[in-house]
Coordinates of C-alpha atoms in Angstrom, one line a residue:
Chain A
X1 CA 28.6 21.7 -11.0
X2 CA 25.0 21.8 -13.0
X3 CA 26.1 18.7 -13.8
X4 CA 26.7 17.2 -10.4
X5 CA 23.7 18.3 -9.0
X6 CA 21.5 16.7 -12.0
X7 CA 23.6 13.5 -11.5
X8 CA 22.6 13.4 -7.9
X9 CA 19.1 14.2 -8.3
X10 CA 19.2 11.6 -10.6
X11 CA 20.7 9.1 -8.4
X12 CA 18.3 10.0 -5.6
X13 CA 15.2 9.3 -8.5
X14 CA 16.4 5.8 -8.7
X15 CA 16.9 5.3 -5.3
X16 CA 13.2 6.4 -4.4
X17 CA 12.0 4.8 -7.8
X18 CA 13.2 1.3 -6.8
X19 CA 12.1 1.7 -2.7
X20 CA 8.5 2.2 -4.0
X21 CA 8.9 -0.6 -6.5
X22 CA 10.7 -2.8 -3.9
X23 CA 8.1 -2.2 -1.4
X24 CA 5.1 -2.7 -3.9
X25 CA 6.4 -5.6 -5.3
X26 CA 9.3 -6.8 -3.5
X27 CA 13.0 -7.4 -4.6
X28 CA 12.5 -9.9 -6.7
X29 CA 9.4 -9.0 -8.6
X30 CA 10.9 -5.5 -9.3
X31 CA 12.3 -5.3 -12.5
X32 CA 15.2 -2.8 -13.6
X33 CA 13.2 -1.2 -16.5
X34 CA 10.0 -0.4 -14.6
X35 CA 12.4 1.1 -12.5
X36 CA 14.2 4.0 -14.9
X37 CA 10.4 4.4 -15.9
X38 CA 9.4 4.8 -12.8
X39 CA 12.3 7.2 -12.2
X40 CA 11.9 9.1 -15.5
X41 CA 15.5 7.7 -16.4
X42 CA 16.8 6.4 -19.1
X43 CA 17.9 2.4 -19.2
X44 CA 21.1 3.5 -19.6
X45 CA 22.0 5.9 -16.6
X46 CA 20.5 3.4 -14.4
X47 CA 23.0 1.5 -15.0
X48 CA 25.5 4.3 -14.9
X49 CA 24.7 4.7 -11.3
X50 CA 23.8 1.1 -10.4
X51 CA 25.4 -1.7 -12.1
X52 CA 22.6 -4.1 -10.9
X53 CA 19.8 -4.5 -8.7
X54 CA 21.6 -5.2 -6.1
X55 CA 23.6 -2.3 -6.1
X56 CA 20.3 -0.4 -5.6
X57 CA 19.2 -2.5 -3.2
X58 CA 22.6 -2.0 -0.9
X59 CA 22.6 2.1 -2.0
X60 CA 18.7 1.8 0.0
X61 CA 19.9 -0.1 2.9
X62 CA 22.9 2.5 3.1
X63 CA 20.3 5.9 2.3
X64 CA 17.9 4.0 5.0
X65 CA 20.3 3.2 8.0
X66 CA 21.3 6.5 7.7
X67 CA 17.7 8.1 7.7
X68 CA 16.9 5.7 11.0
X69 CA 20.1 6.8 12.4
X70 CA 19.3 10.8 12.2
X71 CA 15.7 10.3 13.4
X72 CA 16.7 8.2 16.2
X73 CA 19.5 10.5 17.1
X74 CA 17.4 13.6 16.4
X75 CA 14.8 11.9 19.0
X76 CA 17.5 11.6 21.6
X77 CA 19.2 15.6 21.1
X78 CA 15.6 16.8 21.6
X79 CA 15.9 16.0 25.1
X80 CA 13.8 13.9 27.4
X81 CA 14.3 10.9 29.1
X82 CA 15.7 7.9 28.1
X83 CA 12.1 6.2 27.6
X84 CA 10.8 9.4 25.9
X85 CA 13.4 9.1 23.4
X86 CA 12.5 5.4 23.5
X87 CA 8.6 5.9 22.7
X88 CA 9.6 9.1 20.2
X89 CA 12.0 7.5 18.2
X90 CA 9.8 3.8 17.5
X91 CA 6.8 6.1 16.9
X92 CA 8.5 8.0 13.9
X93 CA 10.1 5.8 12.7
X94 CA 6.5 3.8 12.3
X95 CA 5.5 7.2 10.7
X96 CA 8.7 6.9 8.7
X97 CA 7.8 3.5 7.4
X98 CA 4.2 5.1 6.6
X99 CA 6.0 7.7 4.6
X100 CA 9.1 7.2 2.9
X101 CA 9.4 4.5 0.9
X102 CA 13.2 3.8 1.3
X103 CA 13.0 3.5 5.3
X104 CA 10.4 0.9 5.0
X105 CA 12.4 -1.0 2.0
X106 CA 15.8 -0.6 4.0
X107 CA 13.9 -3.0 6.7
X108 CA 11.9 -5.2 4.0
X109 CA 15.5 -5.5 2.3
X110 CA 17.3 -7.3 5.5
X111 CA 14.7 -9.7 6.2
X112 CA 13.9 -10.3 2.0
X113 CA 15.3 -14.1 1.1
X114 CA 15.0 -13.6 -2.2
X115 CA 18.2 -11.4 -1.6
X116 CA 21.4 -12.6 -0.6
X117 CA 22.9 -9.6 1.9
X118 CA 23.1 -8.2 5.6
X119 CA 20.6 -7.0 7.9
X120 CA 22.5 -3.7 9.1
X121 CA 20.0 -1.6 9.5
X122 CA 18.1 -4.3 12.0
X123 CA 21.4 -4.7 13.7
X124 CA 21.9 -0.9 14.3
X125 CA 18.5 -0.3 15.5
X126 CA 18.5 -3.3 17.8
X127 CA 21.6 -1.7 19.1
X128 CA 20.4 1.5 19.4
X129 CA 17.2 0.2 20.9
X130 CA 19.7 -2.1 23.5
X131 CA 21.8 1.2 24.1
X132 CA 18.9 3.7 25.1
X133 CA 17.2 1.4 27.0
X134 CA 20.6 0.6 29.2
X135 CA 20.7 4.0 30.0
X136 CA 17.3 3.8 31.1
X137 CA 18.1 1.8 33.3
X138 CA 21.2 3.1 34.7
X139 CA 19.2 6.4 35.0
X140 CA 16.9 4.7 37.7
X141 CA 14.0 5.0 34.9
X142 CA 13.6 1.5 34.0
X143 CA 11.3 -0.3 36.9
X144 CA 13.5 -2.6 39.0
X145 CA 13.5 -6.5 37.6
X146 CA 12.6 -4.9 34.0
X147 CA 15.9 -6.4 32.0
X148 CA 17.3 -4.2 29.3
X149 CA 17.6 -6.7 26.8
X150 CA 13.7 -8.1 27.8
X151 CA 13.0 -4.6 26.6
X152 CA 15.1 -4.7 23.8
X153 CA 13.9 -8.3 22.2
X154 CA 10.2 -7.0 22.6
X155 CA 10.8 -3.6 20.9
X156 CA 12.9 -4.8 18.3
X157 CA 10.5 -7.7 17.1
X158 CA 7.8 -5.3 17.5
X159 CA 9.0 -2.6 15.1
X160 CA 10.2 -5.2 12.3
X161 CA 6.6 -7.0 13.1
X162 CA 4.8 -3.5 12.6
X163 CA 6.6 -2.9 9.3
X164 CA 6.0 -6.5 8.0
X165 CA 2.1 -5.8 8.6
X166 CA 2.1 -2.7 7.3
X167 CA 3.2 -3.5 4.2
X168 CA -0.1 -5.4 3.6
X169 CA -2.3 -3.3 5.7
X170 CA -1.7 0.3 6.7
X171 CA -3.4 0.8 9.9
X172 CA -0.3 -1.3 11.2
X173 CA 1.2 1.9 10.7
X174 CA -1.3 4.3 12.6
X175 CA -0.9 6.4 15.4
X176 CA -3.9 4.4 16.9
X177 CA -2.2 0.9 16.9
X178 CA 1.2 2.7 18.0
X179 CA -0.7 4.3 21.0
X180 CA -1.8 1.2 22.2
X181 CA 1.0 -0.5 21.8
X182 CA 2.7 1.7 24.2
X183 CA -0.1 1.9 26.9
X184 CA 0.5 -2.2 26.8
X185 CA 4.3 -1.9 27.0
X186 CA 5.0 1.6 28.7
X187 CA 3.5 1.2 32.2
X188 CA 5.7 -2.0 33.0
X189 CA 8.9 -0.2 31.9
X190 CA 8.8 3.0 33.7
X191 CA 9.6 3.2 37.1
X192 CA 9.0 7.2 37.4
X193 CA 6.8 7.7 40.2
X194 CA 3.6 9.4 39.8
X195 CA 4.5 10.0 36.0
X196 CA 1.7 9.0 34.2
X197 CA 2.9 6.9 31.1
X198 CA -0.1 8.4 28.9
X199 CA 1.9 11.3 29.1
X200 CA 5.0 10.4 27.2
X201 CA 2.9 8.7 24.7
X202 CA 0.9 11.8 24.6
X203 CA 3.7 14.3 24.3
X204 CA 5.6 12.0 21.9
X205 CA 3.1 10.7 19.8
X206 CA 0.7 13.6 19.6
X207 CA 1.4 17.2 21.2
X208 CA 4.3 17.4 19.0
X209 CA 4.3 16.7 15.9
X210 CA 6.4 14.4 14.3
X211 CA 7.0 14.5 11.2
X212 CA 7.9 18.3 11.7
X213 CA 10.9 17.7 13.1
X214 CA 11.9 15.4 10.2
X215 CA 11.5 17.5 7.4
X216 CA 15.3 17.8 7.4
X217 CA 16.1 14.4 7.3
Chain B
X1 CA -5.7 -47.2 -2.1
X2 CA -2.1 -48.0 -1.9
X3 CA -2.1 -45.2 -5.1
X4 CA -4.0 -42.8 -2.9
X5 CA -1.8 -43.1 0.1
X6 CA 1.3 -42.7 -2.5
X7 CA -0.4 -39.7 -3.9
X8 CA -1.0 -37.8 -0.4
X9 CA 2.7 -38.6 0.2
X10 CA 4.2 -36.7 -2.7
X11 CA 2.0 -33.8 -2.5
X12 CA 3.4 -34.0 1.5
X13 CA 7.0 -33.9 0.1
X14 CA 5.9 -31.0 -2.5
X15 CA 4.7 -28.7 0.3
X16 CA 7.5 -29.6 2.7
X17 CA 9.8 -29.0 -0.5
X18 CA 8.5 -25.8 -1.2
X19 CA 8.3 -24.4 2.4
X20 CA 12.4 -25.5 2.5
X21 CA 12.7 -23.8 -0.7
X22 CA 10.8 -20.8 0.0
X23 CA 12.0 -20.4 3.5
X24 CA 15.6 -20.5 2.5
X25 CA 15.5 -18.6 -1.1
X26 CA 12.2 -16.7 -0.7
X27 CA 9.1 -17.4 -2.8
X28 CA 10.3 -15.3 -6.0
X29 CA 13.8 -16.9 -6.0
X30 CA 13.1 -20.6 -5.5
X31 CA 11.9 -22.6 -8.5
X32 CA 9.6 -25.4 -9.4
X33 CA 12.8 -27.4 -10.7
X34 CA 14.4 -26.9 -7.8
X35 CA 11.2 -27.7 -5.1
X36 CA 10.5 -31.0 -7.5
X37 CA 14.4 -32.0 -7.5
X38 CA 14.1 -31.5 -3.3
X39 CA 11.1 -33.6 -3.3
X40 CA 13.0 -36.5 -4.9
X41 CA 9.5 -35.9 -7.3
X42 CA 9.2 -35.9 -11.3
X43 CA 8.2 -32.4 -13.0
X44 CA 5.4 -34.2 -14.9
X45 CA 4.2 -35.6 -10.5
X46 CA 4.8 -31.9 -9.8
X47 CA 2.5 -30.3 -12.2
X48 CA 0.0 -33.0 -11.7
X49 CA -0.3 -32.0 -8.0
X50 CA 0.4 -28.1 -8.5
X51 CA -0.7 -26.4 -11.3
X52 CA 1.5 -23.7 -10.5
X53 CA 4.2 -22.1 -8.1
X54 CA 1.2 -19.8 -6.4
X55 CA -0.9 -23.0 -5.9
X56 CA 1.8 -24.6 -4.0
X57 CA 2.5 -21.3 -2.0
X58 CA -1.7 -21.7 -1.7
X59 CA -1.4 -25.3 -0.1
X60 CA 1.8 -24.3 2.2
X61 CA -0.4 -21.1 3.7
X62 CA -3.5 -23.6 4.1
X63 CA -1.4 -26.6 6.0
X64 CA 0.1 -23.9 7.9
X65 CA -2.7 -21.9 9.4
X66 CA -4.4 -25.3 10.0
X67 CA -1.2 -26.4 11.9
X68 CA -1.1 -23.0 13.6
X69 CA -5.0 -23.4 14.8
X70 CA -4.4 -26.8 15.9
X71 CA -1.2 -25.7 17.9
X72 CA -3.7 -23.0 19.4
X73 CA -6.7 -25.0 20.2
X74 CA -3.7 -27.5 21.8
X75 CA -2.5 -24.8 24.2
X76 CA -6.4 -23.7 25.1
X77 CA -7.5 -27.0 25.4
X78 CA -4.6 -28.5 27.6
X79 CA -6.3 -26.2 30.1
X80 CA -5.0 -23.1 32.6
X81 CA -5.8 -19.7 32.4
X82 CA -6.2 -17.3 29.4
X83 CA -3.0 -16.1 29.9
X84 CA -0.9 -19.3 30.0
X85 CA -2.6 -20.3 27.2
X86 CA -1.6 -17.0 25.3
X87 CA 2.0 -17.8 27.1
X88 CA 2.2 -21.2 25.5
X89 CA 1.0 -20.6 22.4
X90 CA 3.1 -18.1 21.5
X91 CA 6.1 -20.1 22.9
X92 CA 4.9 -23.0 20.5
X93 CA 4.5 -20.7 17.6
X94 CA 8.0 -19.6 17.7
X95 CA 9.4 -23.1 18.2
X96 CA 7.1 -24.3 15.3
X97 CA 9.1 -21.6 13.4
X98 CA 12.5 -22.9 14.2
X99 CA 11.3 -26.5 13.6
X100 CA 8.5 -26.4 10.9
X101 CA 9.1 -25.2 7.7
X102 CA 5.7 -25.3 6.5
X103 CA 4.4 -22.8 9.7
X104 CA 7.5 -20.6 9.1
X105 CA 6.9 -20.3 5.3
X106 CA 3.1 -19.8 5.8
X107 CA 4.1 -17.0 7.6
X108 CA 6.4 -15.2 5.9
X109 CA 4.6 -15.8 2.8
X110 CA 1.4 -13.7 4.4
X111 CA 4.2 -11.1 4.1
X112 CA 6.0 -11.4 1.3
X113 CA 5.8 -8.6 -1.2
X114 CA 6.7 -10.6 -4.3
X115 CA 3.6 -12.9 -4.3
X116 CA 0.3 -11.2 -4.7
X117 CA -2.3 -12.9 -2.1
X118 CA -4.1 -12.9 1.2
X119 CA -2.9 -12.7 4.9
X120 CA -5.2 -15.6 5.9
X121 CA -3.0 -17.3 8.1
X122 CA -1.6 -13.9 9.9
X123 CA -5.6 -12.8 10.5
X124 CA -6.5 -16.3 11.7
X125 CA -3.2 -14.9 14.3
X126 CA -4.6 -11.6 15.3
X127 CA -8.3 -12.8 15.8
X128 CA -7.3 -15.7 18.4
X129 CA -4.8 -13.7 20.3
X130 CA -7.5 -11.0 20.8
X131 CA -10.4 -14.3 22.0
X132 CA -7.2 -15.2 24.3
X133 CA -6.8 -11.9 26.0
X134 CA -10.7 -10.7 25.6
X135 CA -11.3 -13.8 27.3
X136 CA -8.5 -13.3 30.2
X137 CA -10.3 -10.0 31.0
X138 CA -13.4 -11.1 31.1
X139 CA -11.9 -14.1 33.9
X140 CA -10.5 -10.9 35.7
X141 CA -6.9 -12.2 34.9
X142 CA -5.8 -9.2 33.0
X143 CA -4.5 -5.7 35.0
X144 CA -7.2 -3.4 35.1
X145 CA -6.8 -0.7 32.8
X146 CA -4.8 -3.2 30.2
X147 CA -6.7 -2.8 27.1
X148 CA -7.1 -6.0 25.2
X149 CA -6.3 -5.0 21.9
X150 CA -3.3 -3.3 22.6
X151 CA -1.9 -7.1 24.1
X152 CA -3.4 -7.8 21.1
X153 CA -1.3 -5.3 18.9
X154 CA 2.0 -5.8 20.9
X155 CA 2.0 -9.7 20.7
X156 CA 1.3 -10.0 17.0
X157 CA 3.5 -7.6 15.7
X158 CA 6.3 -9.4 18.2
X159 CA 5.3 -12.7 16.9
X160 CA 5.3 -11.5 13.0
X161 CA 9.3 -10.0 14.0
X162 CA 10.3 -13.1 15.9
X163 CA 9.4 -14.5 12.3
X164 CA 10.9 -12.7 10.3
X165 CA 13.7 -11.6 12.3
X166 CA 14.6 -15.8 12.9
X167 CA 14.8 -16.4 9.1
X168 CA 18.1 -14.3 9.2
X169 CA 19.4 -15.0 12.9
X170 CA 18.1 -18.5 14.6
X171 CA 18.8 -16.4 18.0
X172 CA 15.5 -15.0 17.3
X173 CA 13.9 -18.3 17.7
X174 CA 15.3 -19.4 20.6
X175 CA 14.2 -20.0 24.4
X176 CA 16.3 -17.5 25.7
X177 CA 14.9 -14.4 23.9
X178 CA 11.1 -15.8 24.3
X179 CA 11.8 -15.6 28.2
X180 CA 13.2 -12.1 27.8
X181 CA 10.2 -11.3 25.7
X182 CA 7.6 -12.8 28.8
X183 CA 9.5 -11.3 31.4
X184 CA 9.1 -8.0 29.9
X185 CA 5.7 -8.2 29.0
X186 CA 3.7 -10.4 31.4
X187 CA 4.1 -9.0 34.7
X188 CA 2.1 -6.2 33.2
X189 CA -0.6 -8.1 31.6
X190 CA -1.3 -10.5 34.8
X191 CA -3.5 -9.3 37.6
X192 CA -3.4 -12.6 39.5
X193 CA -2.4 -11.3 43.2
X194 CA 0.4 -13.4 44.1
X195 CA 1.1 -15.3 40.8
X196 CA 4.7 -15.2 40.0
X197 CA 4.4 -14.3 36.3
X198 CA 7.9 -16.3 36.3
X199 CA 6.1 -19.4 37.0
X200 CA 3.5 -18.9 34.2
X201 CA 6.7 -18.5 31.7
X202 CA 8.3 -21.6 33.7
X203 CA 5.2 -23.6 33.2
X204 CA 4.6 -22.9 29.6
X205 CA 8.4 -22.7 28.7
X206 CA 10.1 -24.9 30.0
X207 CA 8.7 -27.6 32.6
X208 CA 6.3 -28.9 29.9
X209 CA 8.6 -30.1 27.2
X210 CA 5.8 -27.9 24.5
X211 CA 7.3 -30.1 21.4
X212 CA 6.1 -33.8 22.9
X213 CA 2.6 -32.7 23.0
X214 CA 2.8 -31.2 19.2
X215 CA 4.1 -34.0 18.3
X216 CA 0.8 -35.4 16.3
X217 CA 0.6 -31.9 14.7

C-alpha cells in the first residue's frame, strides 16, 4: 500500500515535472532527463511510468481533460444560469491556465506540431462550450438572432487564443483582460431583461472566489 | 544582376520552405535538411543565406508581419469605416492563414514555446486592432459604453485561436466560422442606427472577392 501511494506520488511528480517543462520550453525542447531532475526522480522510474515522451505527453492531455472537465462541471452544479456557468467556467479555467501547469500544457499539447496526436481536450471543451450555450438558448437566455454555434466559434478561439498569449505574456491571463473580454462579448449574448451583464461578470469573476472552489480538483 | 535576382529567389524558396516545414512539423521538429531538400536548394545555398535554423524562423516572422501590415494598411486604405476595415482585415488575416504559409508560420512561431524569441509580429496585431477600434470610437461608430480595448482583447485572442486552432482542423479557417464569429460579435460593437451589421460582414466577406486584391501581397 506504502508502496502504491509513493508510486503515485511519483507518477503525479513527473506528470507536473514535464507540464512545467512542456510549457517553459515546449514538447520538443523538453528533454527526458531534465525532466526526472525536475521531478526529483530517478532516470530509471521515469521510464518505469512513461516509456517515452510521448507517453507523458498523452498521461497530461488525459490528467488535463479531466481537470477542465470537473471545473467546467463544477461551474455548472454551482447553479446559475446557463451564461453564468458560461462566463464562470472560461474565467477559471483562464485562472487555471495561470496556475496549474498541466491545464495549460493539456491545451499547448493539442495544438503543438512538433507532436503528432489529438486535440481532445479542444474538442471536449468546444463541445461543452456548444452544449451550455444551446441551453442558453433553449432557456430564452441567449438574445434572439444570437446563434449558438456564433457563440461557440468566438468563445472557443478565444480561450485557445488567451492561452497561446499567455504563455508569452501573463497579463493574457488576468482577471483584467478577462473582465473586459466579457463586457465586449456578454451584453450581445444575454437577452435577460434589466440584468445588468456587469453583474455576472462581477459575481463570477470577482465576489466569489475562484480558485476556492477548486482546491479539490 | 541576373545573380542577384537568382539569389533573392532561393532565399524566397528558403522562407516558403521553412514556413511549409514549420507549419506542418513545428519549428523544433523540422530540419534544415529537410527545408533545403523542399526548397529544391543545396545545404552549402542554404547556409550561405541562413546561418542558422533561428535566422530562417527570424526572416519568416519579418516577411510575415510585413505581409500582415500590408494586408492591414490594404483593408484601411480601400476605404469604409473603422469597423469594416477591422471586419476585412481580420477576414483577410484568416484566409492568409489558410493560404499563406509564411503569415501562418509567423504566427504561430510568436507562440511557439520551443524557440526562444519575440512576439513582434503578434504586437504589431494587437496595436493596429486597438488604432482600428480607438479610431471607430472616436468616428462615433462603436456602441457607447463598448470599451475599445476590450474589442481589442476579444479579437486578438480570437484571431491568435483561429490560428492555432486551423493548424489542426482547416474548419477553423474557413468562411463559414468567420461569419459565425461576425455575427456574434458585431451587432454589439456597431452603433451605426440602421446598418445591418450583416451587410458589413457581406461586404467584407463575401461580395468583395478579399484574395484578388491581395493578390500583389
Amino acid at each position: 500500500m506504502v508502496k502504491q501511494v509513493r508510486a503515485a506520488r511519483t507518477r503525479q511528480a513527473l506528470v507536473l515535472a514535464a507540464a512545467e517543462a512542456f510549457a517553459h520550453d515546449g514538447y520538443a525542447r523538453a528533454s527526458l532527463p531534465a525532466i526526472s531532475k525536475r521531478a526529483g526522480v530517478s532516470a530509471g522510474a521515469l521510464h518505469f511510468h512513461f516509456p517515452s515522451k510521448d507517453a507523458l505527453a498523452g498521461e497530461i492531455e488525459t490528467v488535463a481533460a479531466r481537470r477542465v472537465e470537473e471545473l467546467a462541471e463544477c461551474c455548472r452544479s454551482a447553479g446559475g444560469s446557463a451564461l453564468e456557468v458560461l462566463v464562470a467556467a472560461i474565467r477559471r479555467l483562464v485562472v487555471t491556465f495561470a496556475t496549474d501547469p498541466v491545464v495549460r500544457a493539456g491545451f499547448a499539447l493539442s495544438g503543438d506540431l512538433s507532436r503528432d496526436g489529438g486535440a481532445a481536450v479542444l474538442d471536449w471543451w468546444h463541445d461543452w462550450v456548444r452544449d451550455v450555450v444551446g441551453q442558453a438558448q433553449r432557456t430564452g437566455e441567449l438574445t434572439d438572432g444570437v446563434s449558438p454555434e456564433g457563440v461557440a466559434v468566438a468563445v472557443v478561439a478565444a480561450t485557445v487564443g488567451f492561452e497561446a498569449l499567455g504563455s508569452r505574456d501573463r497579463d493574457w491571463l488576468s482577471k483584467e483582460r478577462m473582465v473586459e473580454f466579457w463586457a465586449c462579448l456578454l451584453p450581445r449574448l444575454s437577452s435577460v431583461p434589466g440584468r445588468d451583464p456587469g453583474a455576472i461578470e462581477g459575481e463570477a469573476l470577482g465576489d466569489r472566489d475562484p480558485e476556492s472552489s477548486l482546491a479539490g480538483l
